[in-house]
PDB file of C-alpha atoms and ligand atoms in Angstrom:
ATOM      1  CA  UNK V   1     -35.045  85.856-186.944  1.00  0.00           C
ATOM      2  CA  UNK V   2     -35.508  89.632-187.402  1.00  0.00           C
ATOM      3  CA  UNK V   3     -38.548  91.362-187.141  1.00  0.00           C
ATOM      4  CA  UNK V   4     -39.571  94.611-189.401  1.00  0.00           C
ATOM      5  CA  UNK V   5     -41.223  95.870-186.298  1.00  0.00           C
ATOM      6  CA  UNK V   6     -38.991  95.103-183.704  1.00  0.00           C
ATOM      7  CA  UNK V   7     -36.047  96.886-185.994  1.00  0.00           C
ATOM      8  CA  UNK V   8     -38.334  99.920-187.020  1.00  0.00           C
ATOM      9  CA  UNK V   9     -38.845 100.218-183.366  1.00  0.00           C
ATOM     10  CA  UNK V  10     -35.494 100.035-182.094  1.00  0.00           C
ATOM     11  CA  UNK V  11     -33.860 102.159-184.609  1.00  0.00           C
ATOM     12  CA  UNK V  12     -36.536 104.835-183.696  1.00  0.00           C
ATOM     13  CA  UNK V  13     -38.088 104.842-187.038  1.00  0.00           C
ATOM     14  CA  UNK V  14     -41.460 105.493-185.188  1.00  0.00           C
ATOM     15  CA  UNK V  15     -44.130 106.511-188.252  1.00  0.00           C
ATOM     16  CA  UNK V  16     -42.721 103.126-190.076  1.00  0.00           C
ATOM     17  CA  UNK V  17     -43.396 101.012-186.910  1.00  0.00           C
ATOM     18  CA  UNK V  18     -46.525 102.337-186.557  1.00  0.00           C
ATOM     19  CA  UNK V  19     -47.132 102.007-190.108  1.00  0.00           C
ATOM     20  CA  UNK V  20     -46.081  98.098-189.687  1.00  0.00           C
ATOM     21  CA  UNK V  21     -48.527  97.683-186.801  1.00  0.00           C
ATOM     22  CA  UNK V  22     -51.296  98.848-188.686  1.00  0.00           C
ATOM     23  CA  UNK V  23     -50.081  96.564-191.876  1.00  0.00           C
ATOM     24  CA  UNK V  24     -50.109  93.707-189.045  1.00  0.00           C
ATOM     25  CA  UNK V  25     -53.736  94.544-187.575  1.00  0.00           C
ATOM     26  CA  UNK V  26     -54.455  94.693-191.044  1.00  0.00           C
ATOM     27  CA  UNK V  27     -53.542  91.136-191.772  1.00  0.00           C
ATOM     28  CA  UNK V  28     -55.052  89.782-189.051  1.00  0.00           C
ATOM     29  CA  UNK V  29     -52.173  89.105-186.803  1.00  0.00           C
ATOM     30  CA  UNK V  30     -52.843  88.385-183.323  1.00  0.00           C
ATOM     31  CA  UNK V  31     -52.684  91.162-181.085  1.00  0.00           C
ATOM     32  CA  UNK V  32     -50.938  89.376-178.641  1.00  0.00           C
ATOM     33  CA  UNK V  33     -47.677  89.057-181.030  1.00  0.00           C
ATOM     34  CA  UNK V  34     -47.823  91.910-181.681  1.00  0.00           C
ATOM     35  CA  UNK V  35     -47.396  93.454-177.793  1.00  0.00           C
ATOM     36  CA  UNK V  36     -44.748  90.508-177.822  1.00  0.00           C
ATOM     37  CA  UNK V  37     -42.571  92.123-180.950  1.00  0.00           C
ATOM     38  CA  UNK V  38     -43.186  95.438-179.290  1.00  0.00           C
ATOM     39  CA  UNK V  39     -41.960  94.117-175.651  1.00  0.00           C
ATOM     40  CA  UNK V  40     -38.471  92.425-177.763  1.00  0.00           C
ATOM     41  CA  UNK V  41     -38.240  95.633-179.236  1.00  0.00           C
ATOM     42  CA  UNK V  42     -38.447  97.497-175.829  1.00  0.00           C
ATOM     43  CA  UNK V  43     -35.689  94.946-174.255  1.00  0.00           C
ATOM     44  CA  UNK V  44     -33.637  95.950-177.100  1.00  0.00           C
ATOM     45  CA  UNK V  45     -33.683 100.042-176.608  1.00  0.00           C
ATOM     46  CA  UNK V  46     -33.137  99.082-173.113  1.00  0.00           C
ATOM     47  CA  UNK V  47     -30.230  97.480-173.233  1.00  0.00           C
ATOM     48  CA  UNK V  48     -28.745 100.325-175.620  1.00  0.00           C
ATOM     49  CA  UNK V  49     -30.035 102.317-173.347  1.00  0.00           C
ATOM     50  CA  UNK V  50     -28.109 100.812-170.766  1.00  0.00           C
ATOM     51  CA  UNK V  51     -24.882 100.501-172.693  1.00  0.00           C
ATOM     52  CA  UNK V  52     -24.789 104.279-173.339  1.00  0.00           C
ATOM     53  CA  UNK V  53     -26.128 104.151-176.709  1.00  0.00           C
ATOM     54  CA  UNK V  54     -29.479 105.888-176.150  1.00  0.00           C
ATOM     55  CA  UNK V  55     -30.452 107.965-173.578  1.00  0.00           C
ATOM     56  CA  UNK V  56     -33.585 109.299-171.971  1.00  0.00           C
ATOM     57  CA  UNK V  57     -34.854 110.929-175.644  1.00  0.00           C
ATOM     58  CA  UNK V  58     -35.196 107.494-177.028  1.00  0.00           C
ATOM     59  CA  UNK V  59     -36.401 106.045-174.016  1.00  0.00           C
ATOM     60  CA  UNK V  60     -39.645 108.626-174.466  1.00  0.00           C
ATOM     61  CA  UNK V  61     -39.176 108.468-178.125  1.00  0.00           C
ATOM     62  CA  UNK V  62     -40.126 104.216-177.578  1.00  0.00           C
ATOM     63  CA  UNK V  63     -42.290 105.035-175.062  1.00  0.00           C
ATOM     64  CA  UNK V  64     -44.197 107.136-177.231  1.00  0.00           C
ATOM     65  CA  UNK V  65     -44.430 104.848-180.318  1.00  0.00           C
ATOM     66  CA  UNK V  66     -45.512 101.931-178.006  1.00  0.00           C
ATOM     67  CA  UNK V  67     -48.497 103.803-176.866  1.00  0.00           C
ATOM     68  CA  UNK V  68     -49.480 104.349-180.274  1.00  0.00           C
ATOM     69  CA  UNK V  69     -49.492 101.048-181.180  1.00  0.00           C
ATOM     70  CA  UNK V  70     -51.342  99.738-177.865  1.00  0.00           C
ATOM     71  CA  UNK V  71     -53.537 102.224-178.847  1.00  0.00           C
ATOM     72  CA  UNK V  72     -54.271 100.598-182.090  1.00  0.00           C
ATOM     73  CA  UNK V  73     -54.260  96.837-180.878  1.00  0.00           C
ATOM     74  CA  UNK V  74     -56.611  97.595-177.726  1.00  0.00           C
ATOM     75  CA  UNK V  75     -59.906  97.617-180.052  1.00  0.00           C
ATOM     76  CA  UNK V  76     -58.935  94.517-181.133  1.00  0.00           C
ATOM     77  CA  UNK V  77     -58.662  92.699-177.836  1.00  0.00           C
ATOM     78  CA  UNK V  78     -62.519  93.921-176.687  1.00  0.00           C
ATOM     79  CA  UNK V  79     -63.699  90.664-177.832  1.00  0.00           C
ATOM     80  CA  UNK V  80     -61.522  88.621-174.664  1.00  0.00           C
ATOM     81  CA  UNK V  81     -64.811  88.286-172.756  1.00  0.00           C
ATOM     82  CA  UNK V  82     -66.376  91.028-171.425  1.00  0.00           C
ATOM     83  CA  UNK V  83     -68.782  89.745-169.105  1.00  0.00           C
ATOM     84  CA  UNK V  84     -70.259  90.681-165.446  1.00  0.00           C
ATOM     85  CA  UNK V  85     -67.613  92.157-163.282  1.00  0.00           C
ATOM     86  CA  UNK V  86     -65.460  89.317-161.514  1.00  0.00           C
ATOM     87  CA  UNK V  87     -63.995  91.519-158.736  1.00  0.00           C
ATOM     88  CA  UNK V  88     -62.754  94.825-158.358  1.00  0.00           C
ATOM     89  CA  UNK V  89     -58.902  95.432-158.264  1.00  0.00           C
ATOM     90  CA  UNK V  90     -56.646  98.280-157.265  1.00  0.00           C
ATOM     91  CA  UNK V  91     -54.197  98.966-159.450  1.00  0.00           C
ATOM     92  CA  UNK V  92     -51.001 100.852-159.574  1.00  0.00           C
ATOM     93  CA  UNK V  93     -47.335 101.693-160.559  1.00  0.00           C
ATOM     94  CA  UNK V  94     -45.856 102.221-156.978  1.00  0.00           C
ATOM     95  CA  UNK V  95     -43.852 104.521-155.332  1.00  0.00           C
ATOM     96  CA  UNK V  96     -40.926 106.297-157.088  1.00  0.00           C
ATOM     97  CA  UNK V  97     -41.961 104.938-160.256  1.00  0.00           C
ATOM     98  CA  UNK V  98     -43.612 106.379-163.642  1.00  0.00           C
ATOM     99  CA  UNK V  99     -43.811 103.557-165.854  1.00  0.00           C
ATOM    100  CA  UNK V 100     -47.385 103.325-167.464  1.00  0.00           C
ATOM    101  CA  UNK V 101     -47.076 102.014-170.408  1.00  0.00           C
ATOM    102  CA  UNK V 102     -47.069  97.887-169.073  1.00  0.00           C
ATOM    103  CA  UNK V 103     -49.736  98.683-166.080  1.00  0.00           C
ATOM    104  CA  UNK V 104     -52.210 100.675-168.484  1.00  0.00           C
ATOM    105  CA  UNK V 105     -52.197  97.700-170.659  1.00  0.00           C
ATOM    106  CA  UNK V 106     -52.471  94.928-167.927  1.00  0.00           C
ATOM    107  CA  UNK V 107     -55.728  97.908-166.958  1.00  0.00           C
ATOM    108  CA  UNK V 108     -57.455  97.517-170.270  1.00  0.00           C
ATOM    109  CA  UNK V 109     -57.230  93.671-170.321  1.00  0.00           C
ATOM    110  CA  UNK V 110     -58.277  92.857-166.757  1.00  0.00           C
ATOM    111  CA  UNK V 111     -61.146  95.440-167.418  1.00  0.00           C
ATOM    112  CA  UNK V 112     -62.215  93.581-171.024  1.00  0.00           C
ATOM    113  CA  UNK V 113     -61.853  90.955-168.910  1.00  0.00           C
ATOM    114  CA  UNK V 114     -64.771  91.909-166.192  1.00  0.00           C
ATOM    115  CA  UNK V 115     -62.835  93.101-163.835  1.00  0.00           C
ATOM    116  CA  UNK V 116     -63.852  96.275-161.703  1.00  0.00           C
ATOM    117  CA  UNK V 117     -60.346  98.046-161.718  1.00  0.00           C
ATOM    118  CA  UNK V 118     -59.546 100.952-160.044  1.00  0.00           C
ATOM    119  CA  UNK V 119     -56.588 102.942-161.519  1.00  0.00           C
ATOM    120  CA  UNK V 120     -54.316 104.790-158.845  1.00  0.00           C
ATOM    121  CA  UNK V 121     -51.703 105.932-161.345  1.00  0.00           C
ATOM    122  CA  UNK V 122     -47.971 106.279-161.461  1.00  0.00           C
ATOM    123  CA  UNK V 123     -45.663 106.738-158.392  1.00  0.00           C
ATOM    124  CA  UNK V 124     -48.041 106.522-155.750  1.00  0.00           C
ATOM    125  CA  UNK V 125     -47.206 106.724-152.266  1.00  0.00           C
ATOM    126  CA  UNK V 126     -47.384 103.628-149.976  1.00  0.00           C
ATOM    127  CA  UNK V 127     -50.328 105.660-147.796  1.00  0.00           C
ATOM    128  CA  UNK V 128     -52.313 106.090-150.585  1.00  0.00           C
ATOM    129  CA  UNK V 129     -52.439 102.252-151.837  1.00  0.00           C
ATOM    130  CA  UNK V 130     -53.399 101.679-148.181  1.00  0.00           C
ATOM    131  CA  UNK V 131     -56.180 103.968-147.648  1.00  0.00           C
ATOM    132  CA  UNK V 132     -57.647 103.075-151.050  1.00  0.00           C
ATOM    133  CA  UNK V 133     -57.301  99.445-150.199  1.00  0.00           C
ATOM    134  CA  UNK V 134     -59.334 100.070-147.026  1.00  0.00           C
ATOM    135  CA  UNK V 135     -61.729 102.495-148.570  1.00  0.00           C
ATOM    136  CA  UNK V 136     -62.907 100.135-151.722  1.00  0.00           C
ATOM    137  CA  UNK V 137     -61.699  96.896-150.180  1.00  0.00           C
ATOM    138  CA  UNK V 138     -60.940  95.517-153.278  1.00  0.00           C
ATOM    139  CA  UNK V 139     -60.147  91.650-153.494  1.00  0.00           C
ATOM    140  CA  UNK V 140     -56.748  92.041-155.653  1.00  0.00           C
ATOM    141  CA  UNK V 141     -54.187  94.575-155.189  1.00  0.00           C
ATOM    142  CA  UNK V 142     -52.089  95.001-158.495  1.00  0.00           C
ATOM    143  CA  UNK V 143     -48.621  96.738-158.475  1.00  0.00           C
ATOM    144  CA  UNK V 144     -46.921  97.176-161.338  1.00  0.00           C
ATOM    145  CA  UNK V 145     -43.331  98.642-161.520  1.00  0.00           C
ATOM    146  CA  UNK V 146     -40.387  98.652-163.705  1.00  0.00           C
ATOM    147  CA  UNK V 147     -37.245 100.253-161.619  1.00  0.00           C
ATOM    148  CA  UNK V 148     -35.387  97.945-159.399  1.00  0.00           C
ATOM    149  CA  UNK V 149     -36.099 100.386-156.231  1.00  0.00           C
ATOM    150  CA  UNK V 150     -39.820  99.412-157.201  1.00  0.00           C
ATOM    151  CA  UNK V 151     -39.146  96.125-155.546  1.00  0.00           C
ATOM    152  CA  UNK V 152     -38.659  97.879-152.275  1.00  0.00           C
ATOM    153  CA  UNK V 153     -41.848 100.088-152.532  1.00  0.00           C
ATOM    154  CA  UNK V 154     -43.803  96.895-153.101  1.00  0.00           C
ATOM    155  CA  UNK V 155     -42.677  95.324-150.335  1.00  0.00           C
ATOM    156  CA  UNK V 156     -43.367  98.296-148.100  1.00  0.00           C
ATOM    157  CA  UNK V 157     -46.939  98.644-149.501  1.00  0.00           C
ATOM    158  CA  UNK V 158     -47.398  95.322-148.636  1.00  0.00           C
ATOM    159  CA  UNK V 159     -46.033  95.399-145.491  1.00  0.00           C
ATOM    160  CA  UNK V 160     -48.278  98.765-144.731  1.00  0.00           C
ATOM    161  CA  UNK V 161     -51.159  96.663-145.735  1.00  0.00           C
ATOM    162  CA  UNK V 162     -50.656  94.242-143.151  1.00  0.00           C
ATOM    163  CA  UNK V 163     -49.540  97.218-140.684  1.00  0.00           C
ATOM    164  CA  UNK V 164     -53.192  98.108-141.145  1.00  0.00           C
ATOM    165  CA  UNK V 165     -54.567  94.852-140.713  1.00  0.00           C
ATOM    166  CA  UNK V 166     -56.127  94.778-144.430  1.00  0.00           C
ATOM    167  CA  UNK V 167     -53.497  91.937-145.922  1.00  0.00           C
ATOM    168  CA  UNK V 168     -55.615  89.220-145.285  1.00  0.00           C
ATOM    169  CA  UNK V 169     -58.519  90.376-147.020  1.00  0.00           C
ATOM    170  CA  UNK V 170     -56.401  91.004-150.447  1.00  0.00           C
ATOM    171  CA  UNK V 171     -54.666  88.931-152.710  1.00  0.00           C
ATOM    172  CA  UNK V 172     -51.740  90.792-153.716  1.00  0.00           C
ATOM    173  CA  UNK V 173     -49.845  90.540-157.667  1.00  0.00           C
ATOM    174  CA  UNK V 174     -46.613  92.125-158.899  1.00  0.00           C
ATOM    175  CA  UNK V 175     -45.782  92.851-162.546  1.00  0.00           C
ATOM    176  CA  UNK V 176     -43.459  95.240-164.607  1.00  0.00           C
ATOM    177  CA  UNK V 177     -39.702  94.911-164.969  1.00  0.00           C
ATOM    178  CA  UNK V 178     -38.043  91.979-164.547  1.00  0.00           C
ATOM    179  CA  UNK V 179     -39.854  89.985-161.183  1.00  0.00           C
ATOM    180  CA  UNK V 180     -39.507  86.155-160.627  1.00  0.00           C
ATOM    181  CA  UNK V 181     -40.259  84.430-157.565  1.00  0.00           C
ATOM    182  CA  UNK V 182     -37.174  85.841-156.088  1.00  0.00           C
ATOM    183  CA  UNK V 183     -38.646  89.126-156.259  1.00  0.00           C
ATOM    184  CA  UNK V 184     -42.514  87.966-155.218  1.00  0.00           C
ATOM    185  CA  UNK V 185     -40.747  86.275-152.166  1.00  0.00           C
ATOM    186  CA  UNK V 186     -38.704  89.528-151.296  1.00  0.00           C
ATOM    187  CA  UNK V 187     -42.311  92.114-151.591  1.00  0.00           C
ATOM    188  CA  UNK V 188     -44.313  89.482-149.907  1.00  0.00           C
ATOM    189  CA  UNK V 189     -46.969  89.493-152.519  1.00  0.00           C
ATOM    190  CA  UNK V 190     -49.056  86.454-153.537  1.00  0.00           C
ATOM    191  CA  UNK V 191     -47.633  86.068-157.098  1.00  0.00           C
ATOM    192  CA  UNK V 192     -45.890  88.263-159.751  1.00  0.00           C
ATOM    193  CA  UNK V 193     -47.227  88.387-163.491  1.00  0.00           C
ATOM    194  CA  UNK V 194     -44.832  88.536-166.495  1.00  0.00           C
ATOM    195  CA  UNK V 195     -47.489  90.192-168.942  1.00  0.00           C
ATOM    196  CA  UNK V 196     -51.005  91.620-169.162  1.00  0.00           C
ATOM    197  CA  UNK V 197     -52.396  87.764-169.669  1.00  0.00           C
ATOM    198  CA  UNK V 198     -50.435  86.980-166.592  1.00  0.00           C
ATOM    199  CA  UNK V 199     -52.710  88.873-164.783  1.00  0.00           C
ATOM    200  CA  UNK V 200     -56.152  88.373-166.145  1.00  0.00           C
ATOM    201  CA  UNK V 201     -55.260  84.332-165.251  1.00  0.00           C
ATOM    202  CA  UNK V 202     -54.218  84.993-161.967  1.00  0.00           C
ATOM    203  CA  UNK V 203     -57.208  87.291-160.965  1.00  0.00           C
ATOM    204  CA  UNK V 204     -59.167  84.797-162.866  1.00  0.00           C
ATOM    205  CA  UNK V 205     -58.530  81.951-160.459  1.00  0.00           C
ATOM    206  CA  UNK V 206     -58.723  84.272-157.605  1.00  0.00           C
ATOM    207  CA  UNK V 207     -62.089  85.375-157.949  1.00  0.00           C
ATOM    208  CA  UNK V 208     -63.021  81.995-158.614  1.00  0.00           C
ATOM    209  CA  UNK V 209     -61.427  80.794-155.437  1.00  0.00           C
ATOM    210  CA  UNK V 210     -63.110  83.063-153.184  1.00  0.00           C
TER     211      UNK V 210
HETATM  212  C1  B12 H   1     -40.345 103.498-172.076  1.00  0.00           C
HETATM  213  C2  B12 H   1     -39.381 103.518-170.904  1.00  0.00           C
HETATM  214  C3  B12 H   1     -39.340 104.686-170.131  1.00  0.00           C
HETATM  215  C4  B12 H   1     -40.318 105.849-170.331  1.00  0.00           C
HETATM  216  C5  B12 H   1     -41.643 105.444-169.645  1.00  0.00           C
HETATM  217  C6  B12 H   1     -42.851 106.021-170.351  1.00  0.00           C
HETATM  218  C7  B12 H   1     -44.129 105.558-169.675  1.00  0.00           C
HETATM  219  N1  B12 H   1     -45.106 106.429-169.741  1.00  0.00           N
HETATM  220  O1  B12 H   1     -44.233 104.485-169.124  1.00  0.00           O
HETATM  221  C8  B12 H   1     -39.572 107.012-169.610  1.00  0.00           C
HETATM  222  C9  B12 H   1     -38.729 107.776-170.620  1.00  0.00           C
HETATM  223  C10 B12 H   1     -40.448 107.998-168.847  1.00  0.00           C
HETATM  224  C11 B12 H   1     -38.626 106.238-168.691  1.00  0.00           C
HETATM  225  C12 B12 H   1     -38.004 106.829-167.601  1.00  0.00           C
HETATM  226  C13 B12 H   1     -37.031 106.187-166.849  1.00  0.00           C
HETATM  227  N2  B12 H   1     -36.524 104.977-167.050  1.00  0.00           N
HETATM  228 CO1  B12 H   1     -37.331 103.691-168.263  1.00  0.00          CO
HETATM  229  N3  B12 H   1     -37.682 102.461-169.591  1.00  0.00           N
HETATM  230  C14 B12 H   1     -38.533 102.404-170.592  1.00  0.00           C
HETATM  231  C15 B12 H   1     -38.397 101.079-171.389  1.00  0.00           C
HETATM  232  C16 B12 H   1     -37.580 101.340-172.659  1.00  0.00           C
HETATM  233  C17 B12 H   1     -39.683 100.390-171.767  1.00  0.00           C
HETATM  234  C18 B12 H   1     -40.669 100.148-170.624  1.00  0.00           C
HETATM  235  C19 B12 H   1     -42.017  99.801-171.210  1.00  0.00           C
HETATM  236  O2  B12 H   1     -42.939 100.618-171.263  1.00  0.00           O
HETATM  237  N4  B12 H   1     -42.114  98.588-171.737  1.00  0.00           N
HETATM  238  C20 B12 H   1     -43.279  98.165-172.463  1.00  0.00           C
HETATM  239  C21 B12 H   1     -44.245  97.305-171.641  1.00  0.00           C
HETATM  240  C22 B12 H   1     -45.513  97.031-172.404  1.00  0.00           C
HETATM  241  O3  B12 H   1     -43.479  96.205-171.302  1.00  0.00           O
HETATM  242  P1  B12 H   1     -43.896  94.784-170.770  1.00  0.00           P
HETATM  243  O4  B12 H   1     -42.851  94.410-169.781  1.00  0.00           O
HETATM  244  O5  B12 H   1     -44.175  93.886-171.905  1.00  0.00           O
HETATM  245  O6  B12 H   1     -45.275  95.037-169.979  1.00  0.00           O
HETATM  246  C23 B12 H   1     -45.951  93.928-169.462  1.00  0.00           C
HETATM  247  C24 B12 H   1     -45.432  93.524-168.091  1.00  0.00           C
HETATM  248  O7  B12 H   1     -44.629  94.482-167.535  1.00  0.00           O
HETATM  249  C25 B12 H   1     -46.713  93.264-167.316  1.00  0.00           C
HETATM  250  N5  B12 H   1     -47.026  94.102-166.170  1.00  0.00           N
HETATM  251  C26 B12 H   1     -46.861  95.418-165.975  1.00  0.00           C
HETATM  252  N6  B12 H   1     -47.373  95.786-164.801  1.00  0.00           N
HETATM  253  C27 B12 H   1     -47.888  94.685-164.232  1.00  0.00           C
HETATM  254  C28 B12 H   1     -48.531  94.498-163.023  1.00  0.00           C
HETATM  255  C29 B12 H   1     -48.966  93.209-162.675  1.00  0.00           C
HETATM  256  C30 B12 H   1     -49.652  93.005-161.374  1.00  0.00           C
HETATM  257  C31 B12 H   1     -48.742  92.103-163.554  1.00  0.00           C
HETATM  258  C32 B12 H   1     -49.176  90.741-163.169  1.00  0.00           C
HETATM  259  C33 B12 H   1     -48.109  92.312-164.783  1.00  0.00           C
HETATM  260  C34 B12 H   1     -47.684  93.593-165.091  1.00  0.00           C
HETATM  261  O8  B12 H   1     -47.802  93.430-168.247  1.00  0.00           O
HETATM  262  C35 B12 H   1     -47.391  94.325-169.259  1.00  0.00           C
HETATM  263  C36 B12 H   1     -48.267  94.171-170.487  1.00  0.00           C
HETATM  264  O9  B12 H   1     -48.273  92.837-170.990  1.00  0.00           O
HETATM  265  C37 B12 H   1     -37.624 100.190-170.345  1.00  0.00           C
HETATM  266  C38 B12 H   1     -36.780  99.047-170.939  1.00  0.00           C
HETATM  267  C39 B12 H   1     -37.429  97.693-170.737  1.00  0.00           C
HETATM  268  N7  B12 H   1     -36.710  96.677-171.057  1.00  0.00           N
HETATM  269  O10 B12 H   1     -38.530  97.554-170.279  1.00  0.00           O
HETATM  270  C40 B12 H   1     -36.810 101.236-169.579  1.00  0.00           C
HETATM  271  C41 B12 H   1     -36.373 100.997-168.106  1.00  0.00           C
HETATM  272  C42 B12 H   1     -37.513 100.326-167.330  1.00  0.00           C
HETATM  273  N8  B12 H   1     -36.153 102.351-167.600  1.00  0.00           N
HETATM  274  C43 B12 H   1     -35.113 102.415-166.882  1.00  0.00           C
HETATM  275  C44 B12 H   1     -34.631 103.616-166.283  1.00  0.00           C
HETATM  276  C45 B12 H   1     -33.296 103.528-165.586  1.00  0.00           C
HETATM  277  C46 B12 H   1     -35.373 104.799-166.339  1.00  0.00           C
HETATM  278  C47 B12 H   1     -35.000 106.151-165.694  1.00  0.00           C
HETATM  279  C48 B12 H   1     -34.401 106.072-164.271  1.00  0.00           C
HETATM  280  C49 B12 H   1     -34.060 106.885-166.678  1.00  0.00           C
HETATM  281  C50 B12 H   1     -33.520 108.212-166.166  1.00  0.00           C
HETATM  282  N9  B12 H   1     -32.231 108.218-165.954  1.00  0.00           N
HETATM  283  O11 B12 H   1     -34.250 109.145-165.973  1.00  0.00           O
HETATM  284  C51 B12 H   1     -36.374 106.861-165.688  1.00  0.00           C
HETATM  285  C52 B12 H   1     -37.160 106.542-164.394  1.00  0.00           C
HETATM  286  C53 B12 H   1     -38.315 107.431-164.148  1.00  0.00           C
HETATM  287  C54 B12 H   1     -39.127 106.902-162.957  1.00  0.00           C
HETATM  288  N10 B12 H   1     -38.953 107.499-161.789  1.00  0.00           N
HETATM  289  O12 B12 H   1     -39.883 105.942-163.095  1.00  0.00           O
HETATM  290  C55 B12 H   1     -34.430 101.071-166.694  1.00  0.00           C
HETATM  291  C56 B12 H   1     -34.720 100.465-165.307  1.00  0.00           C
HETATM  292  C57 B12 H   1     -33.477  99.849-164.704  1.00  0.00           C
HETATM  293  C58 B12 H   1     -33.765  99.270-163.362  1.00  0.00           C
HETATM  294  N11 B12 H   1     -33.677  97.959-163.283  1.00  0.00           N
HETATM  295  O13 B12 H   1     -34.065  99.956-162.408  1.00  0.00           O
HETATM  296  C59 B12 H   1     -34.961 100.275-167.888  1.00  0.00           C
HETATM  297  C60 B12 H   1     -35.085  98.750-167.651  1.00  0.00           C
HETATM  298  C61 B12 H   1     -34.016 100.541-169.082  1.00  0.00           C
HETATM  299  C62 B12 H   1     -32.652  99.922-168.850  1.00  0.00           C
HETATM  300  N12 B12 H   1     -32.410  98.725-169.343  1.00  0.00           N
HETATM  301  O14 B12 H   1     -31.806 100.523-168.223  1.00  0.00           O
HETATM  302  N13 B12 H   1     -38.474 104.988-169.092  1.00  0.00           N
END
């Protein structure tokens, strides 16, 4: 089935995507589909992207328009449950990596969600995860990352972690790009996350658990 907003996206028509998204917010459709059309719509530029279609213009170009769209459907997800903070997490795109867009959104829902989350940004440095970690001693460590060479900066943060003796006091969660239990196995983190809800349910049941 085609999707108005997943095409308007993909051909770069960015004002008319918008303009769709608002239509949709409009109508009451649930914010959550429409992240979902925006992430088919994403898949889809990447793959052109990686068959030499687009390049890096219309990577930023998509980039761009999805921000302004999470923009719009954020307000709408306030009413989740925002209740006392559950636990604080550390959050962050690691290492070598500058992908936002997919770890500021899992951000907003953990913190409509109660959550106490500390954002550490975009490519940030194995060190700095660690002396964060033992500075706020959080109970979840977050890392979100969309490259493939992510996978290896994971692993080494988590590996640092335990270097300095603070991997037993954190539960640890992977998310971005593509990561399956292959992946979790490989970093050596607790669990990976395929979306935003992913996360809130997994930090859910941690918090709960300890
Ligand atoms: C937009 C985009 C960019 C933008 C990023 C803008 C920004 N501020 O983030 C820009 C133009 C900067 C960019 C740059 C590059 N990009 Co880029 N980019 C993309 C694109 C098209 C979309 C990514 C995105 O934002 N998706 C939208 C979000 C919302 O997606 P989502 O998956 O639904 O997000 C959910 C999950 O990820 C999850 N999640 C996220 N984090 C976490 C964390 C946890 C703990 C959990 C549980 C869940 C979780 O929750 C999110 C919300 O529900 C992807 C294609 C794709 N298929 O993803 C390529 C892609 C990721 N990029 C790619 C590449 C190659 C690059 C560049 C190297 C290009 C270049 N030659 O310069 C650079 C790398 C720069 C760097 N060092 O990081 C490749 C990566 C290939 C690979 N496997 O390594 C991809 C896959 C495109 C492709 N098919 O080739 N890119």
């Amino acid at each position: 089935m085609t999707d108005q907003l997943v095409e308007a996206i993909v051909d770069m028509r960015d004002d008319e995507a918008v303009a769709i998204a608002r239509d949709r917010i409009a109508a009451g459709t649930d914010p959550l589909e429409i992240l979902a059309a925006c992430r088919d719509a994403m898949a889809e530029v990447g793959n052109r992207f990686e068959s030499g279609d687009y390049f890096v213009p219309e990577l930023i170009l998509a980039g761009e328009v999805l921000r302004s769209i999470s923009e719009l459907v954020k307000p709408l997800m306030t009413g989740a449950s925002a209740q006392a903070t559950k636990a604080r997490i550390v959050l962050g795109t690691v290492a070598g990596d500058i992908h936002d867009i997919g770890k500021d959104i899992v951000f907003f829902m953990l913190d409509v969600n109660g959550f106490e989350v500390i954002d550490l940004g975009v490519d940030v440095s194995v060190q700095t995860f660690v002396d964060k970690v033992g500075e706020l001693k959080p109970k979840i460590v977050a890392l979100s990352g969309f490259l493939t060479l992510a996978y290896d900066s994971m692993r080494d943060t988590v590996k640092a972690l335990e270097a300095a003796g603070l991997r037993g006091d954190v539960k640890i969660m992977i998310g971005g790009g593509v990561v399956d239990e292959q992946v979790r196995a490989f970093t050596g983190a607790d669990a990976f996350g395929l979306d935003a809800m992913a996360a809130v349910n997994r930090a859910k049941g941690w918090s709960e658990a300890v």
